[in-house]
Coordinates of N, CA and C in Angstrom, one line a residue:
M1 N 0.8 -1.2 0.0 CA 0.0 0.0 0.0 C 0.9 1.2 0.0
F2 N 0.5 2.2 -0.8 CA 1.3 3.5 -0.9 C 0.7 4.5 0.1
L3 N 1.6 4.9 1.1 CA 1.1 5.8 2.1 C 1.4 7.3 1.8
M4 N 0.7 8.2 2.3 CA 0.9 9.6 2.1 C 2.3 10.0 2.6
D5 N 2.8 9.3 3.6 CA 4.2 9.6 4.0 C 5.2 9.4 2.9
N6 N 4.8 8.7 1.9 CA 5.7 8.5 0.8 C 5.6 9.5 -0.3
I7 N 5.0 10.6 0.0 CA 4.8 11.7 -1.0 C 5.3 13.0 -0.3
K8 N 6.2 13.7 -0.9 CA 6.7 15.0 -0.4 C 6.5 16.0 -1.5
R9 N 6.2 17.2 -1.1 CA 5.9 18.3 -2.0 C 6.9 19.4 -1.8
G10 N 7.5 19.8 -2.9 CA 8.4 21.0 -2.9 C 7.7 22.1 -3.6
T11 N 8.5 23.2 -3.9 CA 7.9 24.3 -4.5 C 7.4 24.0 -6.0
T12 N 8.2 23.3 -6.7 CA 7.9 23.1 -8.1 C 7.7 21.6 -8.5
R13 N 8.1 20.7 -7.5 CA 8.0 19.3 -7.8 C 7.3 18.5 -6.7
I14 N 6.8 17.4 -7.0 CA 6.3 16.4 -6.1 C 7.1 15.2 -6.2
V15 N 7.4 14.6 -5.0 CA 8.3 13.4 -5.0 C 7.6 12.2 -4.4
F16 N 7.7 11.1 -5.1 CA 7.1 9.9 -4.6 C 8.3 9.0 -4.2
I17 N 8.2 8.4 -3.1 CA 9.3 7.5 -2.5 C 8.8 6.1 -2.7
F18 N 9.7 5.3 -3.3 CA 9.5 3.9 -3.5 C 10.8 3.1 -3.1
G19 N 10.8 2.6 -1.9 CA 11.9 1.9 -1.4 C 13.2 2.7 -1.4
N20 N 14.2 2.3 -2.2 CA 15.5 3.0 -2.2 C 15.5 4.1 -3.4
Y21 N 14.4 4.4 -4.0 CA 14.3 5.3 -5.1 C 13.3 6.4 -4.9
V22 N 13.4 7.5 -5.5 CA 12.4 8.5 -5.6 C 12.1 8.9 -7.0
I23 N 10.9 9.3 -7.3 CA 10.5 9.8 -8.6 C 10.0 11.2 -8.4
K24 N 10.6 12.1 -9.1 CA 10.3 13.5 -9.0 C 9.6 14.0 -10.3
L25 N 8.4 14.6 -10.1 CA 7.5 15.0 -11.1 C 7.2 16.5 -10.9
P26 N 7.0 17.3 -12.0 CA 6.6 18.7 -11.8 C 5.2 18.8 -11.2
R27 N 5.0 19.8 -10.3 CA 3.7 20.0 -9.8 C 2.8 20.7 -10.8
I28 N 1.6 20.4 -10.8 CA 0.7 20.9 -11.9 C -0.3 21.9 -11.5
Y29 N -0.2 22.5 -10.3 CA -1.2 23.4 -9.9 C -1.2 24.8 -10.7
K30 N -0.1 25.1 -11.3 CA 0.0 26.3 -12.1 C 0.9 26.0 -13.3
W31 N 0.6 26.5 -14.5 CA 1.4 26.3 -15.7 C 2.8 26.6 -15.5
K32 N 3.1 27.8 -14.9 CA 4.5 28.2 -14.7 C 5.2 27.3 -13.7
C33 N 4.6 26.9 -12.7 CA 5.2 25.9 -11.7 C 5.5 24.6 -12.4
F34 N 4.6 24.1 -13.3 CA 4.8 22.9 -14.0 C 6.0 23.0 -14.9
L35 N 6.2 24.1 -15.6 CA 7.4 24.3 -16.4 C 8.6 24.4 -15.6
R36 N 8.6 25.1 -14.5 CA 9.7 25.1 -13.6 C 10.1 23.8 -13.0
G37 N 9.1 22.9 -12.8 CA 9.3 21.6 -12.3 C 10.1 20.8 -13.3
I38 N 9.7 20.9 -14.6 CA 10.4 20.2 -15.7 C 11.9 20.8 -15.7
L39 N 12.0 22.1 -15.7 CA 13.4 22.7 -15.7 C 14.2 22.2 -14.5
A40 N 13.6 22.0 -13.3 CA 14.3 21.5 -12.1 C 14.8 20.1 -12.4
N41 N 13.9 19.3 -13.0 CA 14.4 17.9 -13.3 C 15.5 17.9 -14.3
L42 N 15.4 18.7 -15.3 CA 16.5 18.8 -16.4 C 17.8 19.3 -15.8
D43 N 17.7 20.4 -14.9 CA 18.9 20.9 -14.3 C 19.5 20.0 -13.3
E44 N 18.7 19.3 -12.5 CA 19.3 18.4 -11.5 C 20.0 17.3 -12.3
N45 N 19.4 16.8 -13.3 CA 20.1 15.7 -14.1 C 21.4 16.2 -14.7
L46 N 21.3 17.4 -15.3 CA 22.5 18.0 -15.9 C 23.6 18.2 -14.9
W47 N 23.3 18.8 -13.8 CA 24.4 19.0 -12.7 C 25.0 17.6 -12.3
Y48 N 24.2 16.6 -12.2 CA 24.7 15.3 -11.7 C 25.6 14.7 -12.8
R49 N 25.1 14.7 -14.1 CA 25.8 14.1 -15.2 C 27.1 14.7 -15.5
H50 N 27.2 16.0 -15.4 CA 28.3 16.8 -15.9 C 29.2 17.3 -14.8
S51 N 29.0 17.0 -13.6 CA 29.8 17.4 -12.4 C 31.0 16.5 -12.3
P52 N 32.1 17.0 -11.8 CA 33.3 16.2 -11.5 C 32.9 15.2 -10.4
N53 N 33.6 14.1 -10.3 CA 33.3 13.1 -9.3 C 33.3 13.6 -7.9
E54 N 34.3 14.5 -7.6 CA 34.3 15.1 -6.2 C 33.0 15.8 -5.8
W55 N 32.4 16.4 -6.8 CA 31.1 17.1 -6.5 C 30.0 16.0 -6.4
K56 N 30.0 15.0 -7.2 CA 29.0 14.0 -7.2 C 28.9 13.3 -5.9
T57 N 30.0 13.2 -5.1 CA 29.9 12.6 -3.8 C 29.1 13.4 -2.8
K58 N 28.8 14.6 -3.2 CA 28.0 15.5 -2.4 C 26.5 15.6 -2.8
M59 N 26.2 14.9 -3.9 CA 24.8 14.9 -4.5 C 24.2 13.5 -4.4
C60 N 22.9 13.4 -4.1 CA 22.2 12.2 -4.2 C 22.1 11.8 -5.7
P61 N 22.5 10.6 -6.0 CA 22.6 10.2 -7.4 C 21.3 10.2 -8.2
V62 N 21.4 10.8 -9.4 CA 20.3 10.7 -10.3 C 20.4 9.4 -11.2
I63 N 19.4 8.6 -11.3 CA 19.4 7.4 -12.1 C 19.1 7.7 -13.5
G64 N 18.1 8.6 -13.8 CA 17.8 8.9 -15.1 C 16.7 9.9 -15.2
I65 N 16.6 10.5 -16.4 CA 15.5 11.4 -16.6 C 14.7 10.9 -17.9
Y66 N 13.4 11.1 -17.8 CA 12.6 10.5 -18.9 C 11.5 11.4 -19.3
L67 N 10.9 11.2 -20.5 CA 9.8 12.0 -21.0 C 10.1 13.5 -21.1
K68 N 11.3 13.8 -21.6 CA 11.8 15.2 -21.8 C 11.8 16.0 -20.5
G69 N 12.1 15.3 -19.4 CA 12.2 16.1 -18.1 C 11.0 16.0 -17.2
L70 N 9.9 15.3 -17.7 CA 8.7 15.1 -16.9 C 9.0 14.3 -15.7
L71 N 9.9 13.3 -15.8 CA 10.1 12.3 -14.8 C 11.6 12.2 -14.5
L72 N 12.0 12.3 -13.2 CA 13.4 12.1 -12.8 C 13.4 11.0 -11.8
I73 N 14.2 10.0 -11.9 CA 14.4 9.0 -10.9 C 15.8 9.1 -10.3
A74 N 15.8 9.1 -8.9 CA 17.0 9.3 -8.2 C 17.1 8.3 -7.1
K75 N 18.2 8.1 -6.5 CA 18.4 7.3 -5.3 C 17.7 8.0 -4.1
R76 N 17.3 7.2 -3.1 CA 16.7 7.8 -2.0 C 17.7 8.1 -0.9
A77 N 17.7 9.2 -0.3 CA 18.4 9.5 0.9 C 17.5 9.6 2.1
T78 N 18.0 9.3 3.3 CA 17.1 9.4 4.5 C 17.3 10.8 5.1
P79 N 16.2 11.3 5.7 CA 16.3 12.7 6.3 C 17.4 12.8 7.3
I80 N 17.9 14.1 7.4 CA 18.9 14.4 8.4 C 18.2 15.1 9.6
S81 N 18.9 15.0 10.8 CA 18.3 15.7 12.0 C 18.7 17.1 12.0
E82 N 18.0 17.9 12.9 CA 18.3 19.3 13.0 C 19.8 19.5 13.4
Q83 N 20.3 18.7 14.3 CA 21.7 18.8 14.7 C 22.6 18.5 13.5
D84 N 22.3 17.5 12.7 CA 23.1 17.3 11.5 C 23.1 18.5 10.6
F85 N 21.9 19.1 10.4 CA 21.8 20.3 9.5 C 22.6 21.5 10.1
N86 N 22.6 21.6 11.4 CA 23.3 22.7 12.0 C 24.8 22.6 11.9
N87 N 25.3 21.4 11.6 CA 26.7 21.1 11.4 C 27.2 21.3 10.0
I88 N 26.2 21.5 9.1 CA 26.6 21.6 7.6 C 27.2 23.0 7.4
K89 N 28.2 23.0 6.6 CA 28.8 24.3 6.1 C 28.4 24.4 4.7
P90 N 27.6 25.4 4.3 CA 27.2 25.6 2.9 C 28.4 25.6 2.0
S91 N 29.5 26.1 2.4 CA 30.7 26.2 1.6 C 31.3 24.8 1.2
D92 N 31.0 23.8 2.0 CA 31.4 22.5 1.7 C 30.7 21.9 0.4
F93 N 29.6 22.6 0.0 CA 28.8 22.1 -1.1 C 29.0 23.1 -2.3
Y94 N 29.7 24.1 -2.2 CA 30.0 25.0 -3.3 C 30.7 24.3 -4.4
P95 N 30.4 24.6 -5.7 CA 29.4 25.5 -6.3 C 28.1 24.8 -6.6
I96 N 27.8 23.7 -6.1 CA 26.6 23.0 -6.4 C 25.4 23.9 -6.0
P97 N 24.4 24.1 -6.8 CA 23.3 25.0 -6.5 C 22.5 24.4 -5.4
M98 N 22.0 25.2 -4.4 CA 21.2 24.7 -3.4 C 20.3 25.8 -2.8
D99 N 19.2 25.3 -2.3 CA 18.4 26.1 -1.4 C 18.7 25.6 0.0
Y100 N 19.4 26.4 0.8 CA 19.9 25.9 2.0 C 18.9 25.7 3.1
K101 N 18.3 24.5 3.1 CA 17.3 24.2 4.2 C 17.4 22.7 4.4
Q102 N 17.0 22.3 5.6 CA 17.2 21.0 6.1 C 16.6 19.9 5.2
T103 N 15.4 20.2 4.7 CA 14.8 19.2 3.8 C 15.5 18.9 2.5
N104 N 16.4 19.7 2.1 CA 17.2 19.5 0.9 C 18.5 18.7 1.1
F105 N 18.6 18.2 2.3 CA 19.8 17.3 2.6 C 19.3 16.0 3.1
G106 N 20.2 15.0 2.9 CA 19.8 13.7 3.4 C 21.1 12.8 3.6
W107 N 20.9 11.7 4.2 CA 22.0 10.7 4.4 C 22.0 9.7 3.2
Y108 N 23.1 9.5 2.6 CA 23.2 8.6 1.5 C 24.6 8.0 1.6
N109 N 24.8 6.7 1.7 CA 26.1 6.0 1.8 C 26.9 6.6 2.9
N110 N 26.2 6.8 4.1 CA 26.9 7.2 5.3 C 27.5 8.6 5.2
Q111 N 27.0 9.5 4.4 CA 27.4 10.9 4.4 C 26.2 11.7 4.0
I112 N 26.3 13.0 4.4 CA 25.2 14.0 4.1 C 25.4 14.5 2.6
V113 N 24.3 14.4 1.9 CA 24.3 14.8 0.5 C 23.2 15.7 0.2
L114 N 23.3 16.5 -0.9 CA 22.1 17.3 -1.3 C 21.2 16.4 -2.1
I115 N 19.9 16.5 -1.7 CA 18.9 15.7 -2.4 C 18.1 16.6 -3.4
D116 N 18.2 17.9 -3.3 CA 17.6 18.8 -4.3 C 18.6 19.9 -4.6
Y117 N 19.2 19.7 -5.8 CA 20.2 20.7 -6.2 C 19.7 21.3 -7.5
A118 N 18.4 21.7 -7.6 CA 17.8 22.3 -8.7 C 17.2 23.6 -8.3
D119 N 18.0 24.4 -7.6 CA 17.6 25.7 -7.1 C 17.2 26.6 -8.2
S120 N 16.1 27.2 -8.2 CA 15.6 28.0 -9.3 C 16.5 29.2 -9.7
K121 N 17.3 29.7 -8.8 CA 18.2 30.8 -9.1 C 19.2 30.3 -10.2
Y122 N 19.4 29.0 -10.3 CA 20.4 28.5 -11.2 C 19.8 27.9 -12.5
F123 N 18.5 28.0 -12.7 CA 17.9 27.5 -13.9 C 18.5 28.2 -15.1
C124 N 19.1 27.4 -16.0 CA 19.7 28.1 -17.1 C 19.8 27.0 -18.3
S125 N 20.0 27.5 -19.4 CA 20.1 26.7 -20.6 C 21.6 26.5 -20.9
D126 N 22.5 27.2 -20.1 CA 23.9 27.1 -20.4 C 24.7 26.5 -19.3
C127 N 24.0 25.7 -18.4 CA 24.6 25.0 -17.3 C 25.8 24.2 -17.6
E128 N 25.7 23.5 -18.8 CA 26.8 22.6 -19.2 C 28.1 23.4 -19.3
N129 N 28.0 24.5 -20.0 CA 29.2 25.4 -20.2 C 29.7 25.9 -18.8
I130 N 28.8 26.3 -18.0 CA 29.2 26.8 -16.6 C 29.9 25.8 -15.9
L131 N 29.4 24.5 -15.9 CA 30.1 23.4 -15.2 C 31.5 23.2 -15.7
K132 N 31.6 23.2 -17.0 CA 32.9 23.0 -17.6 C 33.9 24.1 -17.2
R133 N 33.4 25.3 -17.1 CA 34.3 26.4 -16.7 C 34.7 26.3 -15.2
L134 N 33.7 25.9 -14.4 CA 34.0 25.8 -13.0 C 34.9 24.6 -12.7
S135 N 34.8 23.5 -13.4 CA 35.7 22.4 -13.2 C 37.1 22.6 -13.6
N136 N 37.3 23.7 -14.4 CA 38.7 24.0 -14.8 C 39.4 25.0 -13.8
V137 N 38.6 25.4 -12.8 CA 39.1 26.4 -11.8 C 40.0 25.8 -10.8

C-alpha cells in the first residue's frame, strides 16, 4: 500500500518515494510551476551528469530522466536531523546550487548529500558550459 508519508511536496515538484528510489515530477497546480518543475528535473540531471566526481559525492545520485524532463528517478536519501543540519557548512557544497534548508539534505552512503540541487536561481540553458568552466578552476 502506498502511504501519504511516501509523498513529499516541494515548490515546483512532487516526490514519490519507492523503497530506495524517488520519482520527481513537476507540480501541476499552475502552468508556470509545471514548467519550472520540468526545468528543475532537467537541471538536476544536468548537474549530476556533468559534475566532477568530487562534486557527485555531495549529491544524491540521479538514475535517469525520462519523457523530456517530466520524470526524474534518483536514489533515496534518508532525512537528516536538525543537529546534522546545524553542522553543515554551505561552503562544503559550493558550487553546487542549493536552497539551504534541512529538507534539501539527506543521508546517503553514510554521508550527508544534497537531495535537491535544482535551485531556481540557477535554472539556465547554459549550465553545461558553466560546469565546464567551474571544473577548470
